[in-house]
Amino acid sequence: MTDTTQTERTEARASVLSSALAALPRPALLLAVLIVLLCALVIAFGPVRALQATVNGFVAGSYTGLGAIGLTLVLGVLKLVNFAHGDLLVTGAYFTILFAWLGLPLPLAMLTAMLATAALALATEKIIWQPLRLAKAGSLQLFLSAIGLGLVLRFTVQFFAGSQVRTLGANVVTSIAIGPLRLGTLQALALVVGISAMVIVGLVLRFTSIGKEMRAFADNRALAEVSGIDTQHIINVTWIASGFLAALSGILYATAIGSFNPNFGITLLLSLFAATVLGGIGNPYGALVGGLVIGLSQEWSTLLFNARWKPAVGFALLILMLMFMPQGIFGRAKRRS
Amino acid sequence: MSIDFWINVGVLAGIYGIFTLGLQLNAGFTGLLNFGQAGFMAIGAYTVGILVVDRGWSLWLALPAGIVLAVLAGLFVGIASLRLRSDHFAIATIAFAEIVRYTLQNAAFSGGNQGVLGFDAEWRAVSDWMLPWLATIGLGAYTQLPLFIVVWLAFVALLLMMKGLQATPWGRVLRGIREDEDATAALGKDVFAYKLQSLALAAALAAVAGFFVALNVTYLYPTVFDPTFTFFGYALLVLGGFASYGGVALGSVLFWTLLEGTRLIETSLSAGQQASLRFIIVGVFLLLISRLRPQGLLGNVNEMRVRP
Amino acid sequence: MSCKIGRLAAWAAVSALAIVASAQGAGAEPLDLKIGALLESTGPLSELGPPAEKAINLSATVANKAAKDAGVEAKVTIVSADSQGDPQAALSATRTLVDKGASCIMGPSTTPESISVLNGITMQRKITLWPLASSTRLRTVKDDGTIYRPVPADDLQSKALVKAIENHVGKGKAVAIIFRNEPYGDALSKSFTTDWQAEGGTISSTISFDPQQESFDSEAGQAVDTNPDAYVVIDYPETYAKLGAALVRTGKFDAKKVFVADALSFAKVPDNIPPEALEGAYGVAGGSPTGTDAFKAFNKLWDEAGGVANASYTANSFDAAILCFLSAVEAGSTEPGAIRDKIRSVTKDGAPQFTIETLADAVKTAATGKEIDYVGVSGAFRFKDNGDPSSSLYDVFQYQGGKQVKIEQVNVK
């Protein structure tokens, strides 16, 4: 309720410009802006450089976007700012190393690692989140617990595996030539997996009964409870899905990047949150699109400034989007009425 | 187990205490989730460093200038983003702090990657003046003791000031905003202005903390001011107690005793494993405290309402 | 009964020890040296921790064996603490090392950490600090002769890079610089730019990248697009694994045009770096060529010990700890100031030379108080007045078949 009133106030005070723009559906508006920007860059820097930066933007965006899908589910359904999500990605990657070391072939090790991470995510629900929810913990307590859990996960991994750089040994140097443009083979794979995961999660949420229940629960928890939905079941499924997706993206990241240590989750974390918020919390399409928008803007910015400003560009974009598009790209219309 | 080690822990606890007084004012008493505190701190510390080194200012004049600039930054951030939803405000402030950090790392005026060095001569003079005086009571061997004393004097003074402010009508309006923003607005209070003042005051406190960080590490470098600083601040805030200034002091001392004290655990593990174990212990502790005593050690359960 | 016998035996042992000790004469008390290792075990540079830890532990093993073989009563123990890559945490970490009795401190890896530790703790206690940071900035602070750097400062290295490129590509060519956006890369790229332009060369592009990003394809593309005659890469292995892959993926990259700085110098190319990104690449590393056998011996030791793979600067960390140990033996004391004053006596030009393979003899000679010249795994040490290596000799190497092969030596006076 509070959210709605506050949003309304924000809307009411928003500038004339943004209310005029708000008449368009936001994804269409965004697409239009991106196309205009791309055309400008093509004119300014020539098609090859502009398009290569675009390809690179899609690659960079797919890493964060895919990682953010699991995060947005937990944030949307459970309203939990899971600061340990980045470390779940790390856990997935290192479970793969563990199972491969135990003798499983790599693809099987990856699959086992995803299942193990999903189980771990469910375990955190049972051991940490459920008791906190029952005790009606405030948002700061939840936040603190998430930081604590993140530390425990990351440093347990480091305790056993060390902090030295690891690799999964995939060939990261092959690339696909599209005319004068280049796209790494594994990067293309990451992009395809990212889009597939987004579509699958989106379809599950839209068409399956559990997906519908999850959305109902996300929209109004109290209403979902009184209408007889098994809320604990929904929460469990959300955690399993989030853990599985985290491991999937962590493993894909580790494979396609080729070099990592237990810190990669925490360094990715802020980008993951940015993608989630930009896309609209709780929306899997939004998470990936949010990631892509950040990726594109950062890579495009390298045409204009030295690449070392890339992270600052991402954060500046995040602030601008929060100010002018506070519900995110795919934020639900329900909140607006 | 040396006294030097614990003096250092005390310095850290004092600095983080001052830093977290601002977070307590924002989160605990106004309901604002300010996650950009490290950015304000960086602005304060760098202003001091740059004015002293590049402009030849006195350290003692540069400190108020640093506070003023941090306050201006607080006002700017507030005007731009206070109208956002509270969770969006949290994210916007963290993004602001990161932009500050990357700017300091990449811009020429801040020394970029090479940082700022050589601003602390005047502080050393004071410290050297205090040491013989401390020697008369047998404490002359502890070179960090002067900083410890000054940091804690500042911390206690600021803590009392904040406590005093909270008892004023101004403080009561802030609390009203946290409890029910719309009701407070209905009483004719300009909620936005109050929130802005709260944020600006927190930024000033961050600048003071930044000043002491600069004196402690003697070298200003962007990574010192990364978001971890703010996260640690919130951790000790929740540990000490929500909506309690005394809790900030207790939380800061306990948090740093835990974080640094775990260095002293003797095991036969490798250095890497020992370091990991330290943070596992801290993580488990954070999980336990938020589970077993969610309102914090000195917090009041009834004060715990922060809107999501 | 048995208790009584035990006590008698103990007394006998103690008096025997006392006799042995007194027979060795004054100043020959057994040395119990503690070397502090200030490691980046956690934090943003945590990939540097495990190799440095292993290098310093190896030095203790080697030193203890040498002392035993030499019949000198000296024992080295390593005490370690986590600097977290952060100047503030480095202060706390160093305090624990001092509490544990460390007489020298190995590390840290960055200039901010080094300066905060120096000003806060070590200078006042005359404890020698052996940072792996190469920034010239470190020499703008007063250190009372306590900072010895086992790695050369940036200003010499940039000249070595200039020479290497001139020898293998030619004078006056166009060079693209790519560096990791950190003090090390920043400072070295600036001094290289100045030196290269002074020799009539041009810089086709200077690209700095943020190490925490996930992909560097745009950065790589920009460097390749200017079609330079050579690339200067100033990077650490962790990020070069990503950057190098991105460079290869552009399809227009030739690793033989690459010249790496010393942070990418290792005996074998690590597994995580794609071989194509470094095959045929050149690089420079400080030191003198006499260290070659020692280099091989060290790498053999490293492999035999198992555990983490070798990385950059491990030989430098190892040598630094050995120098601390030899200085303590020379001084006959573990008092930090006494060690500090003897470091130049164990790296004396013209004195009998010893390496890791003849360390027992070095210990024997040092124990008599005679000056020696320890020629380290990373080369001979000639410290300037400020404690920086003065050696103007640099190895130019090339990666061939994934291994470092020394090509030539350049002098950059």
Tab-separated table of N, CA, C and O in Angstrom, chain C residues 264-332:
chain	number	residue	atom	x	y	z
C	264	LEU	N	53.756	-9.789	-15.488
C	264	LEU	CA	53.353	-10.933	-16.316
C	264	LEU	C	54.571	-11.792	-16.672
C	264	LEU	O	54.604	-12.440	-17.703
C	265	SER	N	55.559	-11.771	-15.786
C	265	SER	CA	56.736	-12.606	-16.014
C	265	SER	C	56.663	-13.841	-15.125
C	265	SER	O	56.624	-13.731	-13.912
C	266	PHE	N	56.591	-15.013	-15.747
C	266	PHE	CA	56.596	-16.255	-14.970
C	266	PHE	C	57.302	-17.335	-15.772
C	266	PHE	O	57.372	-17.269	-17.007
C	267	ALA	N	57.813	-18.339	-15.061
C	267	ALA	CA	58.571	-19.402	-15.721
C	267	ALA	C	57.713	-20.119	-16.753
C	267	ALA	O	58.135	-20.437	-17.853
C	268	LYS	N	56.479	-20.392	-16.371
C	268	LYS	CA	55.537	-21.081	-17.260
C	268	LYS	C	54.283	-20.232	-17.358
C	268	LYS	O	53.858	-19.646	-16.364
C	269	VAL	N	53.670	-20.183	-18.525
C	269	VAL	CA	52.418	-19.446	-18.656
C	269	VAL	C	51.344	-20.178	-17.840
C	269	VAL	O	51.153	-21.377	-18.011
C	270	PRO	N	50.668	-19.478	-16.912
C	270	PRO	CA	49.665	-20.155	-16.080
C	270	PRO	C	48.521	-20.727	-16.916
C	270	PRO	O	48.230	-20.234	-18.010
C	271	ASP	N	47.882	-21.745	-16.355
C	271	ASP	CA	46.790	-22.438	-17.049
C	271	ASP	C	45.645	-21.517	-17.457
C	271	ASP	O	44.988	-21.742	-18.463
C	272	ASN	N	45.384	-20.509	-16.613
C	272	ASN	CA	44.180	-19.730	-16.871
C	272	ASN	C	44.359	-18.732	-18.021
C	272	ASN	O	43.398	-18.202	-18.537
C	273	ILE	N	45.603	-18.467	-18.407
C	273	ILE	CA	45.827	-17.561	-19.545
C	273	ILE	C	45.842	-18.389	-20.824
C	273	ILE	O	46.587	-19.355	-20.927
C	274	PRO	N	45.007	-18.024	-21.807
C	274	PRO	CA	45.002	-18.782	-23.059
C	274	PRO	C	46.395	-18.739	-23.685
C	274	PRO	O	46.976	-17.657	-23.791
C	275	PRO	N	46.958	-19.876	-24.083
C	275	PRO	CA	48.321	-19.896	-24.617
C	275	PRO	C	48.508	-18.937	-25.789
C	275	PRO	O	49.550	-18.272	-25.897
C	276	GLU	N	47.479	-18.812	-26.639
C	276	GLU	CA	47.593	-17.961	-27.828
C	276	GLU	C	47.830	-16.497	-27.455
C	276	GLU	O	48.331	-15.724	-28.265
C	277	ALA	N	47.448	-16.117	-26.223
C	277	ALA	CA	47.545	-14.719	-25.846
C	277	ALA	C	48.968	-14.327	-25.481
C	277	ALA	O	49.277	-13.143	-25.386
C	278	LEU	N	49.836	-15.310	-25.251
C	278	LEU	CA	51.208	-14.976	-24.845
C	278	LEU	C	52.270	-15.684	-25.680
C	278	LEU	O	53.456	-15.404	-25.517
C	279	GLU	N	51.874	-16.593	-26.560
C	279	GLU	CA	52.883	-17.332	-27.308
C	279	GLU	C	53.661	-16.388	-28.229
C	279	GLU	O	53.077	-15.721	-29.075
C	280	GLY	N	54.962	-16.341	-28.030
C	280	GLY	CA	55.791	-15.458	-28.842
C	280	GLY	C	55.907	-14.059	-28.271
C	280	GLY	O	56.646	-13.232	-28.805
C	281	ALA	N	55.175	-13.778	-27.194
C	281	ALA	CA	55.230	-12.440	-26.611
C	281	ALA	C	56.574	-12.221	-25.917
C	281	ALA	O	57.169	-13.147	-25.393
C	282	TYR	N	57.017	-10.958	-25.939
C	282	TYR	CA	58.243	-10.594	-25.243
C	282	TYR	C	57.892	-9.982	-23.902
C	282	TYR	O	56.763	-9.586	-23.641
C	283	GLY	N	58.924	-9.892	-23.047
C	283	GLY	CA	58.711	-9.228	-21.777
C	283	GLY	C	60.027	-8.845	-21.166
C	283	GLY	O	61.089	-9.278	-21.639
C	284	VAL	N	59.955	-8.004	-20.126
C	284	VAL	CA	61.177	-7.651	-19.421
C	284	VAL	C	61.026	-7.997	-17.950
C	284	VAL	O	59.926	-7.984	-17.403
C	285	ALA	N	62.149	-8.353	-17.321
C	285	ALA	CA	62.160	-8.618	-15.889
C	285	ALA	C	63.496	-8.157	-15.343
C	285	ALA	O	64.539	-8.376	-15.957
C	286	GLY	N	63.434	-7.497	-14.200
C	286	GLY	CA	64.651	-6.953	-13.615
C	286	GLY	C	65.558	-8.042	-13.082
C	286	GLY	O	65.130	-9.157	-12.814
C	287	GLY	N	66.844	-7.714	-12.946
C	287	GLY	CA	67.762	-8.674	-12.368
C	287	GLY	C	68.918	-8.928	-13.302
C	287	GLY	O	69.021	-8.353	-14.376
C	288	SER	N	69.811	-9.809	-12.880
C	288	SER	CA	70.984	-10.082	-13.706
C	288	SER	C	70.976	-11.540	-14.113
C	288	SER	O	70.361	-12.381	-13.475
C	289	PRO	N	71.673	-11.871	-15.168
C	289	PRO	CA	71.575	-13.204	-15.739
C	289	PRO	C	72.259	-14.284	-14.902
C	289	PRO	O	71.985	-15.461	-15.111
C	290	THR	N	73.103	-13.900	-13.958
C	290	THR	CA	73.781	-14.916	-13.155
C	290	THR	C	72.786	-15.753	-12.372
C	290	THR	O	73.129	-16.811	-11.863
C	291	GLY	N	71.603	-15.302	-12.240
C	291	GLY	CA	70.609	-16.028	-11.450
C	291	GLY	C	69.992	-17.221	-12.159
C	291	GLY	O	69.129	-17.890	-11.601
C	292	THR	N	70.395	-17.529	-13.344
C	292	THR	CA	69.679	-18.529	-14.130
C	292	THR	C	69.588	-19.899	-13.466
C	292	THR	O	68.521	-20.479	-13.386
C	293	ASP	N	70.730	-20.403	-12.960
C	293	ASP	CA	70.693	-21.717	-12.313
C	293	ASP	C	69.805	-21.690	-11.068
C	293	ASP	O	69.044	-22.615	-10.805
C	294	ALA	N	69.945	-20.596	-10.342
C	294	ALA	CA	69.125	-20.456	-9.142
C	294	ALA	C	67.646	-20.428	-9.515
C	294	ALA	O	66.800	-20.995	-8.814
C	295	PHE	N	67.352	-19.786	-10.641
C	295	PHE	CA	65.978	-19.686	-11.121
C	295	PHE	C	65.418	-21.087	-11.366
C	295	PHE	O	64.310	-21.427	-10.947
C	296	LYS	N	66.242	-21.931	-12.020
C	296	LYS	CA	65.809	-23.301	-12.288
C	296	LYS	C	65.616	-24.071	-10.989
C	296	LYS	O	64.630	-24.792	-10.815
C	297	ALA	N	66.560	-23.900	-10.071
C	297	ALA	CA	66.476	-24.615	-8.796
C	297	ALA	C	65.208	-24.209	-8.040
C	297	ALA	O	64.512	-25.047	-7.463
C	298	PHE	N	64.915	-22.910	-8.080
C	298	PHE	CA	63.724	-22.415	-7.396
C	298	PHE	C	62.454	-23.005	-8.015
C	298	PHE	O	61.550	-23.466	-7.305
C	299	ASN	N	62.412	-23.014	-9.331
C	299	ASN	CA	61.221	-23.548	-9.985
C	299	ASN	C	61.040	-25.034	-9.709
C	299	ASN	O	59.916	-25.525	-9.599
C	300	LYS	N	62.174	-25.744	-9.570
C	300	LYS	CA	62.102	-27.168	-9.239
C	300	LYS	C	61.532	-27.323	-7.822
C	300	LYS	O	60.608	-28.114	-7.601
C	301	LEU	N	62.056	-26.523	-6.903
C	301	LEU	CA	61.550	-26.554	-5.527
C	301	LEU	C	60.049	-26.290	-5.493
C	301	LEU	O	59.297	-26.942	-4.781
C	302	TRP	N	59.663	-25.290	-6.264
C	302	TRP	CA	58.252	-24.874	-6.287
C	302	TRP	C	57.374	-26.039	-6.731
C	302	TRP	O	56.355	-26.350	-6.104
C	303	ASP	N	57.778	-26.678	-7.821
C	303	ASP	CA	56.965	-27.771	-8.351
C	303	ASP	C	56.934	-28.955	-7.394
C	303	ASP	O	55.897	-29.598	-7.223
C	304	GLU	N	58.071	-29.234	-6.774
C	304	GLU	CA	58.124	-30.374	-5.841
C	304	GLU	C	57.236	-30.142	-4.626
C	304	GLU	O	56.696	-31.081	-4.056
C	305	ALA	N	57.110	-28.882	-4.224
C	305	ALA	CA	56.333	-28.597	-3.015
C	305	ALA	C	54.836	-28.807	-3.231
C	305	ALA	O	54.083	-28.946	-2.269
C	306	GLY	N	54.392	-28.846	-4.493
C	306	GLY	CA	52.961	-29.008	-4.760
C	306	GLY	C	52.190	-27.760	-4.378
C	306	GLY	O	52.755	-26.771	-3.937
C	307	GLY	N	50.863	-27.824	-4.560
C	307	GLY	CA	50.034	-26.667	-4.212
C	307	GLY	C	49.876	-25.710	-5.379
C	307	GLY	O	49.892	-26.129	-6.535
C	308	VAL	N	49.763	-24.418	-5.065
C	308	VAL	CA	49.410	-23.442	-6.100
C	308	VAL	C	50.501	-23.326	-7.162
C	308	VAL	O	51.677	-23.547	-6.896
C	309	ALA	N	50.069	-22.950	-8.370
C	309	ALA	CA	50.995	-22.792	-9.484
C	309	ALA	C	51.830	-21.525	-9.290
C	309	ALA	O	51.427	-20.608	-8.576
C	310	ASN	N	52.966	-21.514	-9.931
C	310	ASN	CA	53.854	-20.360	-9.812
C	310	ASN	C	53.220	-19.113	-10.437
C	310	ASN	O	52.421	-19.216	-11.358
C	311	ALA	N	53.581	-17.973	-9.927
C	311	ALA	CA	52.989	-16.730	-10.409
C	311	ALA	C	54.068	-15.664	-10.447
C	311	ALA	O	55.229	-15.941	-10.157
C	312	SER	N	53.676	-14.444	-10.796
C	312	SER	CA	54.679	-13.391	-10.873
C	312	SER	C	55.155	-12.994	-9.479
C	312	SER	O	54.415	-13.105	-8.507
C	313	TYR	N	56.373	-12.507	-9.397
C	313	TYR	CA	56.976	-11.956	-8.186
C	313	TYR	C	57.233	-12.970	-7.078
C	313	TYR	O	57.629	-12.595	-5.985
C	314	THR	N	56.985	-14.272	-7.323
C	314	THR	CA	57.227	-15.233	-6.243
C	314	THR	C	58.717	-15.301	-5.936
C	314	THR	O	59.108	-15.410	-4.767
C	315	ALA	N	59.569	-15.243	-6.974
C	315	ALA	CA	61.011	-15.294	-6.748
C	315	ALA	C	61.453	-14.083	-5.925
C	315	ALA	O	62.302	-14.206	-5.042
C	316	ASN	N	60.847	-12.920	-6.180
C	316	ASN	CA	61.217	-11.718	-5.446
C	316	ASN	C	60.853	-11.844	-3.967
C	316	ASN	O	61.619	-11.446	-3.095
C	317	SER	N	59.636	-12.392	-3.689
C	317	SER	CA	59.234	-12.588	-2.296
C	317	SER	C	60.178	-13.555	-1.602
C	317	SER	O	60.596	-13.346	-0.462
C	318	PHE	N	60.509	-14.626	-2.312
C	318	PHE	CA	61.395	-15.646	-1.770
C	318	PHE	C	62.746	-15.021	-1.414
C	318	PHE	O	63.250	-15.167	-0.299
C	319	ASP	N	63.318	-14.286	-2.361
C	319	ASP	CA	64.629	-13.670	-2.147
C	319	ASP	C	64.609	-12.694	-0.976
C	319	ASP	O	65.554	-12.639	-0.188
C	320	ALA	N	63.543	-11.931	-0.873
C	320	ALA	CA	63.452	-10.942	0.189
C	320	ALA	C	63.544	-11.626	1.549
C	320	ALA	O	64.259	-11.178	2.442
C	321	ALA	N	62.821	-12.741	1.700
C	321	ALA	CA	62.843	-13.453	2.982
C	321	ALA	C	64.230	-14.030	3.252
C	321	ALA	O	64.721	-14.000	4.388
C	322	ILE	N	64.885	-14.529	2.205
C	322	ILE	CA	66.239	-15.062	2.385
C	322	ILE	C	67.195	-13.934	2.809
C	322	ILE	O	68.043	-14.120	3.686
C	323	LEU	N	67.026	-12.755	2.210
C	323	LEU	CA	67.890	-11.632	2.575
C	323	LEU	C	67.696	-11.250	4.040
C	323	LEU	O	68.668	-10.954	4.743
C	324	CYS	N	66.465	-11.277	4.489
C	324	CYS	CA	66.196	-10.967	5.897
C	324	CYS	C	66.898	-11.985	6.789
C	324	CYS	O	67.559	-11.641	7.772
C	325	PHE	N	66.782	-13.254	6.395
C	325	PHE	CA	67.398	-14.335	7.176
C	325	PHE	C	68.918	-14.178	7.214
C	325	PHE	O	69.537	-14.217	8.281
C	326	LEU	N	69.535	-13.963	6.042
C	326	LEU	CA	70.995	-13.840	5.992
C	326	LEU	C	71.467	-12.625	6.793
C	326	LEU	O	72.486	-12.683	7.481
C	327	SER	N	70.695	-11.540	6.717
C	327	SER	CA	71.075	-10.347	7.472
C	327	SER	C	71.023	-10.618	8.968
C	327	SER	O	71.872	-10.134	9.724
C	328	ALA	N	70.019	-11.384	9.391
C	328	ALA	CA	69.919	-11.722	10.811
C	328	ALA	C	71.110	-12.573	11.237
C	328	ALA	O	71.680	-12.371	12.314
C	329	VAL	N	71.497	-13.527	10.377
C	329	VAL	CA	72.655	-14.372	10.690
C	329	VAL	C	73.903	-13.493	10.767
C	329	VAL	O	74.702	-13.602	11.697
C	330	GLU	N	74.038	-12.613	9.795
C	330	GLU	CA	75.189	-11.704	9.740
C	330	GLU	C	75.250	-10.840	11.005
C	330	GLU	O	76.309	-10.637	11.584
C	331	ALA	N	74.073	-10.366	11.421
C	331	ALA	CA	74.018	-9.494	12.591
C	331	ALA	C	74.113	-10.299	13.884
C	331	ALA	O	74.376	-9.738	14.954
C	332	GLY	N	73.866	-11.599	13.783
C	332	GLY	CA	73.822	-12.426	14.981
C	332	GLY	C	72.708	-11.991	15.914
C	332	GLY	O	72.789	-12.120	17.128
